[in-house]
Amino acid sequence: MDPPVADPGPTKDEGVGSKGEMDLPVANRGPVRDEGQLLQCPYCDSEAMHKLAQFLLPGLAAVCVDGTTGDLFRSPSVVAVDLRQEMVDYVTQRSETFIADTLIESEVEQNAENQMPDDPYEVISIFMDDFSRTKRNIIGHVSGWLLSDSREDKIDDFVQEMDMTRFWPLERREGIAEVLLKNVDIKTKFHCPEKYENEERLADHKAQCSFRPVTCPNDGCRAKVSVRCMQNHDAACLFKILQCEQNCEKRLLRRDMDRHCVTVCPMRPMKCPFGCDSSFPEHNLEEHCSESLQQHLLKVLQVIHKKGLTGDQLNDRALELEKSEDRGKLAKARDARSLTNIVKDLEAKKTPPS
């Protein structure tokens, strides 16, 4: 399958509307004048826009796969350029009339609250599904194919292919996503609805608009997030420096937390390596081995002597070893094997040669 052609954008001699390209909307952060000559705040929820932009690529992949399945002469990559243009045109046109259509429908139904969806992803998903249905071939309409793992695998593979070749870069999709988000955000949850008579008043508003984008302050994170979303972003940012979740002295990036906690953290929980029922932070292993030495010795002696000694004899021997001058040596053992070897050496020295 030939890879889809990357989208380089307009060149000096060739516009974005030329063959092999498309007229892709580009995010415009400048003020927008509506019909009443008011200047509208250009800001929107950057995370919502980014999420919607990520949603567009799998949507296009699904349309391309469903439209070429079983076709011996066309592959998804062959139709990708044309279907991308058609899909963007279709979804954009639907979004432009969405609010008006919804209000008219609500008036007819006389139940405006129930008729107004407020989830942009659900709305755009409906538009893309409607477009996809118009492009499916005979096999693409079969319910068994639509629900098959093979279809999902092909869609995932084509998404990766388009991503690797930068066929439709994220920054280009974000331009489209911003337009769609503003068009269908009927309750203005994801974009600023404020409008002003002049540039000066708009500038004053933009300086304090809750939708204004700011850069994440965590070192290494390049995300730009709306002010209103910064708290949620900070609570999940992988570059946030945090105290170890297990309360060791280490401070580290959130992205490194899980690996630290299960591999090197001195406070990570562990079970007794000698088989007793105790559990404790790893840095307390030395203390546990010293405090529970007699119990550990008894377990080791039971294995060494098996049926050779009675329970009382084993207890006496364990007590004898614990109180011997070799106690420090015995307490340094950190697992059953090393303690067993030390006990065997001590007992061999104690046993007179025959």
XYZ file of C-alpha atoms in Angstrom:
354
model
C 0.000 0.000 0.000
C 1.475 3.349 -1.089
C 1.738 5.765 1.819
C -0.492 8.852 1.714
C 1.222 12.059 0.679
C 2.177 14.278 3.586
C 0.429 17.611 3.928
C 3.189 20.236 3.640
C 0.792 23.174 3.477
C 0.931 25.934 0.870
C 4.155 26.570 -1.028
C 5.376 29.671 -2.766
C 4.072 28.599 -6.156
C 1.226 26.326 -5.148
C -1.689 27.048 -2.802
C -3.187 24.616 -0.365
C -6.170 24.158 -2.657
C -4.066 22.647 -5.480
C -4.125 19.028 -6.538
C -2.999 16.697 -3.744
C -3.597 19.395 -1.160
C -6.655 20.820 0.518
C -7.894 24.092 1.865
C -7.388 23.314 5.533
C -8.550 25.901 8.087
C -5.718 27.219 10.206
C -6.232 28.286 13.818
C -6.565 32.044 13.965
C -5.942 33.635 17.337
C -6.882 37.109 16.137
C -10.173 38.851 16.916
C -13.181 38.030 14.770
C -15.848 40.579 13.803
C -19.381 39.289 13.639
C -22.141 40.747 11.483
C -22.806 43.517 14.014
C -19.173 44.645 13.754
C -18.410 43.481 17.305
C -15.036 41.921 18.002
C -15.316 38.400 19.401
C -12.786 36.898 21.778
C -10.844 34.258 19.808
C -9.970 31.973 22.718
C -11.304 28.463 23.275
C -10.560 25.480 25.511
C -7.182 24.352 24.176
C -7.427 20.854 25.659
C -10.882 20.314 24.153
C -9.568 21.530 20.795
C -6.574 19.194 21.030
C -8.780 16.242 21.949
C -11.086 16.924 19.003
C -8.087 17.239 16.655
C -6.833 13.817 17.760
C -10.286 12.409 17.065
C -10.210 13.485 13.391
C -7.418 11.172 12.206
C -9.051 7.858 13.263
C -12.293 9.179 11.772
C -10.639 9.714 8.398
C -8.930 6.322 8.616
C -12.291 4.607 9.199
C -13.812 6.323 6.156
C -10.858 5.315 3.951
C -10.816 1.690 5.144
C -14.586 1.189 4.896
C -14.671 2.741 1.436
C -11.953 0.516 -0.055
C -12.430 -2.837 1.677
C -12.521 -5.557 -0.946
C -11.567 -3.112 -3.722
C -8.764 -4.549 -5.863
C -7.876 -1.225 -7.447
C -7.996 1.237 -4.553
C -6.371 1.295 -1.139
C -6.987 3.649 1.797
C -3.890 5.678 0.932
C -5.105 6.229 -2.645
C -8.395 7.806 -1.580
C -7.136 9.583 1.554
C -6.499 13.014 0.004
C -9.904 13.305 -1.666
C -11.823 11.875 1.295
C -10.023 14.180 3.701
C -11.214 17.206 1.718
C -14.741 15.866 1.431
C -14.942 14.958 5.101
C -13.713 18.369 6.274
C -16.149 20.156 3.943
C -19.060 17.977 5.052
C -18.408 18.197 8.786
C -17.697 21.938 8.638
C -20.910 22.649 6.738
C -22.933 20.572 9.184
C -21.336 22.359 12.136
C -22.100 25.801 10.705
C -25.836 25.139 10.758
C -25.860 23.005 13.886
C -26.902 25.659 16.417
C -29.612 27.104 14.181
C -30.937 23.640 13.351
C -30.914 22.645 17.010
C -32.795 25.774 18.092
C -35.428 25.280 15.401
C -35.842 21.635 16.378
C -36.072 22.592 20.046
C -38.837 25.099 19.328
C -40.773 22.479 17.392
C -40.349 19.966 20.199
C -41.014 22.671 22.845
C -38.356 21.163 25.067
C -35.219 23.145 24.420
C -33.229 21.854 27.388
C -33.459 18.213 26.352
C -32.788 18.977 22.683
C -29.489 20.829 23.158
C -26.451 18.501 23.237
C -23.447 20.009 24.967
C -20.773 17.436 24.076
C -18.825 18.593 20.980
C -17.226 15.173 20.553
C -20.598 13.469 20.392
C -21.887 15.998 17.873
C -18.829 15.789 15.598
C -18.852 11.997 15.923
C -22.421 11.937 14.609
C -21.439 14.138 11.661
C -18.453 11.908 10.826
C -20.514 8.728 11.124
C -23.087 10.216 8.761
C -20.345 11.067 6.269
C -18.765 7.642 6.642
C -22.026 5.893 5.804
C -22.171 7.710 2.473
C -18.733 6.393 1.501
C -18.984 2.722 2.480
C -18.980 0.159 -0.295
C -21.074 -3.019 -0.213
C -18.714 -4.823 2.181
C -18.440 -1.712 4.328
C -22.169 -1.841 5.006
C -22.057 -5.413 6.328
C -22.577 -5.419 10.094
C -20.133 -8.297 10.565
C -17.362 -6.260 8.957
C -18.177 -3.122 10.962
C -17.833 -5.046 14.243
C -14.813 -7.151 13.269
C -11.346 -7.030 14.814
C -9.886 -7.036 11.301
C -11.536 -3.690 10.561
C -10.222 -2.156 13.787
C -6.712 -3.452 13.046
C -6.749 -1.947 9.554
C -7.962 1.383 10.892
C -5.249 1.416 13.579
C -2.576 0.529 11.004
C -3.684 3.291 8.650
C -3.766 5.835 11.492
C -0.147 4.943 12.311
C 0.814 5.186 8.637
C -0.721 8.651 8.267
C 0.867 9.752 11.515
C 4.332 8.561 10.495
C 4.157 10.247 7.084
C 2.654 13.439 8.573
C -0.136 13.166 6.033
C -2.390 15.287 8.249
C -0.266 16.935 10.976
C -1.797 17.650 14.360
C -1.302 21.411 14.036
C -3.373 21.392 10.825
C -6.085 19.319 12.442
C -6.178 21.710 15.387
C -7.111 24.530 13.019
C -10.119 22.546 11.852
C -10.948 21.376 15.366
C -11.062 24.970 16.622
C -13.594 25.927 13.954
C -15.743 22.871 14.642
C -15.575 23.335 18.411
C -16.806 26.931 18.238
C -19.526 26.038 15.738
C -21.139 23.285 17.821
C -20.449 24.558 21.349
C -24.059 25.624 21.834
C -23.717 26.261 25.577
C -20.333 28.034 25.260
C -18.680 25.604 27.666
C -15.580 25.283 25.488
C -15.068 28.743 23.970
C -15.384 32.350 25.040
C -18.584 34.030 23.818
C -17.589 37.588 24.788
C -17.772 40.370 22.172
C -16.584 44.002 22.330
C -16.954 47.227 20.384
C -13.258 47.992 19.963
C -9.761 46.532 20.135
C -8.947 48.203 23.443
C -11.831 46.640 25.344
C -11.156 43.283 23.709
C -7.477 43.462 24.726
C -8.464 44.175 28.336
C -10.760 41.141 28.297
C -8.191 38.844 26.656
C -5.687 39.637 29.400
C -8.018 38.061 31.954
C -10.102 35.669 29.837
C -10.376 32.263 31.497
C -9.959 30.635 28.077
C -6.631 32.368 27.351
C -3.820 29.888 26.667
C -0.872 29.671 29.055
C 2.187 27.445 28.954
C 2.453 24.746 31.596
C 5.032 25.911 34.187
C 6.444 22.409 34.735
C 9.929 22.028 33.235
C 9.884 19.815 30.152
C 6.155 20.176 29.475
C 5.368 22.149 26.339
C 1.591 21.993 26.671
C -0.422 25.162 26.219
C -3.589 25.009 28.270
C -6.479 27.357 28.892
C -6.231 29.045 32.290
C -9.504 27.449 33.368
C -8.060 23.986 32.633
C -4.623 24.470 34.178
C -5.555 22.926 37.519
C -6.795 19.747 35.846
C -3.745 19.649 33.594
C -1.379 20.137 36.517
C -3.078 17.281 38.385
C -2.156 14.919 35.536
C 0.956 16.524 34.004
C 3.706 13.936 33.589
C 6.381 16.599 34.169
C 5.070 17.679 37.576
C 7.640 17.085 40.346
C 6.059 15.275 43.282
C 7.014 13.807 46.607
C 7.304 10.014 46.462
C 3.876 8.435 46.917
C 5.389 5.993 49.424
C 6.857 8.838 51.481
C 10.538 8.285 50.899
C 12.734 11.388 50.670
C 12.846 11.327 46.866
C 11.130 13.977 44.711
C 10.618 12.992 41.101
C 8.569 13.493 37.937
C 5.063 12.054 37.915
C 5.971 10.042 34.798
C 8.729 8.266 36.775
C 6.657 7.633 39.895
C 5.376 4.103 39.171
C 8.795 2.797 38.130
C 10.443 4.330 41.200
C 7.831 2.911 43.586
C 8.161 -0.677 42.356
C 11.916 -0.825 41.683
C 14.145 1.403 43.830
C 12.025 3.121 46.469
C 13.310 2.203 49.959
C 9.722 2.450 51.198
C 8.277 -0.039 48.745
C 6.449 -2.798 50.627
C 7.966 -6.262 50.771
C 7.173 -9.567 52.394
C 9.581 -11.320 54.708
C 12.074 -13.311 52.569
C 12.184 -16.030 55.239
C 8.505 -16.860 54.896
C 7.087 -15.386 58.087
C 3.838 -13.449 57.836
C 5.418 -10.018 58.225
C 5.368 -7.270 55.601
C 7.197 -3.945 55.878
C 8.967 -1.205 53.876
C 12.146 -2.518 52.289
C 14.382 -0.167 54.264
C 13.180 -1.925 57.457
C 14.489 -5.317 56.298
C 17.626 -5.111 58.439
C 15.600 -4.239 61.550
C 13.151 -7.081 60.858
C 15.939 -9.636 60.348
C 17.453 -8.682 63.689
C 14.186 -8.625 65.668
C 12.844 -11.871 64.181
C 16.119 -13.807 64.092
C 14.931 -16.624 66.374
C 11.799 -17.163 64.282
C 13.872 -17.230 61.075
C 16.410 -19.641 62.629
C 13.621 -22.007 63.601
C 12.339 -22.116 59.999
C 15.836 -22.798 58.676
C 16.556 -25.518 61.282
C 13.285 -27.273 60.409
C 14.510 -27.588 56.823
C 18.065 -28.610 57.760
C 17.146 -31.298 60.274
C 13.688 -32.224 58.999
C 12.830 -35.310 61.100
C 16.108 -35.408 63.004
C 15.072 -33.185 65.946
C 11.896 -32.720 67.966
C 10.078 -29.414 68.152
C 11.536 -28.619 71.565
C 15.041 -29.494 70.391
C 14.642 -27.188 67.391
C 13.460 -24.360 69.643
C 16.397 -24.867 71.986
C 18.853 -24.899 69.089
C 17.365 -21.721 67.623
C 17.578 -19.973 70.995
C 21.145 -21.173 71.438
C 22.198 -19.786 68.039
C 20.433 -16.463 68.653
C 22.333 -15.945 71.904
C 25.686 -17.108 70.564
C 28.590 -14.865 69.676
C 27.684 -15.385 66.025
C 24.378 -13.562 66.387
C 25.574 -10.520 64.409
C 26.681 -12.742 61.566
C 23.358 -14.578 61.550
C 21.336 -11.351 61.674
C 23.061 -10.046 58.515
C 21.503 -12.826 56.397
C 18.843 -11.338 54.124
C 17.211 -14.512 52.813
C 16.642 -18.150 53.780
C 19.429 -19.531 51.592
C 22.178 -17.347 53.050
C 20.974 -17.999 56.620
C 20.851 -21.744 55.925
C 24.460 -21.725 54.711
C 25.651 -19.828 57.808
C 23.817 -22.204 60.165
C 25.235 -25.253 58.382
C 28.773 -23.848 58.687
C 28.306 -23.167 62.404
C 26.880 -26.623 63.066
C 29.689 -28.229 61.093
C 32.273 -26.456 63.261
C 30.424 -27.515 66.416
C 30.193 -31.187 65.433
C 33.425 -33.005 66.417
C 35.129 -34.995 63.641
C 34.457 -38.717 63.784
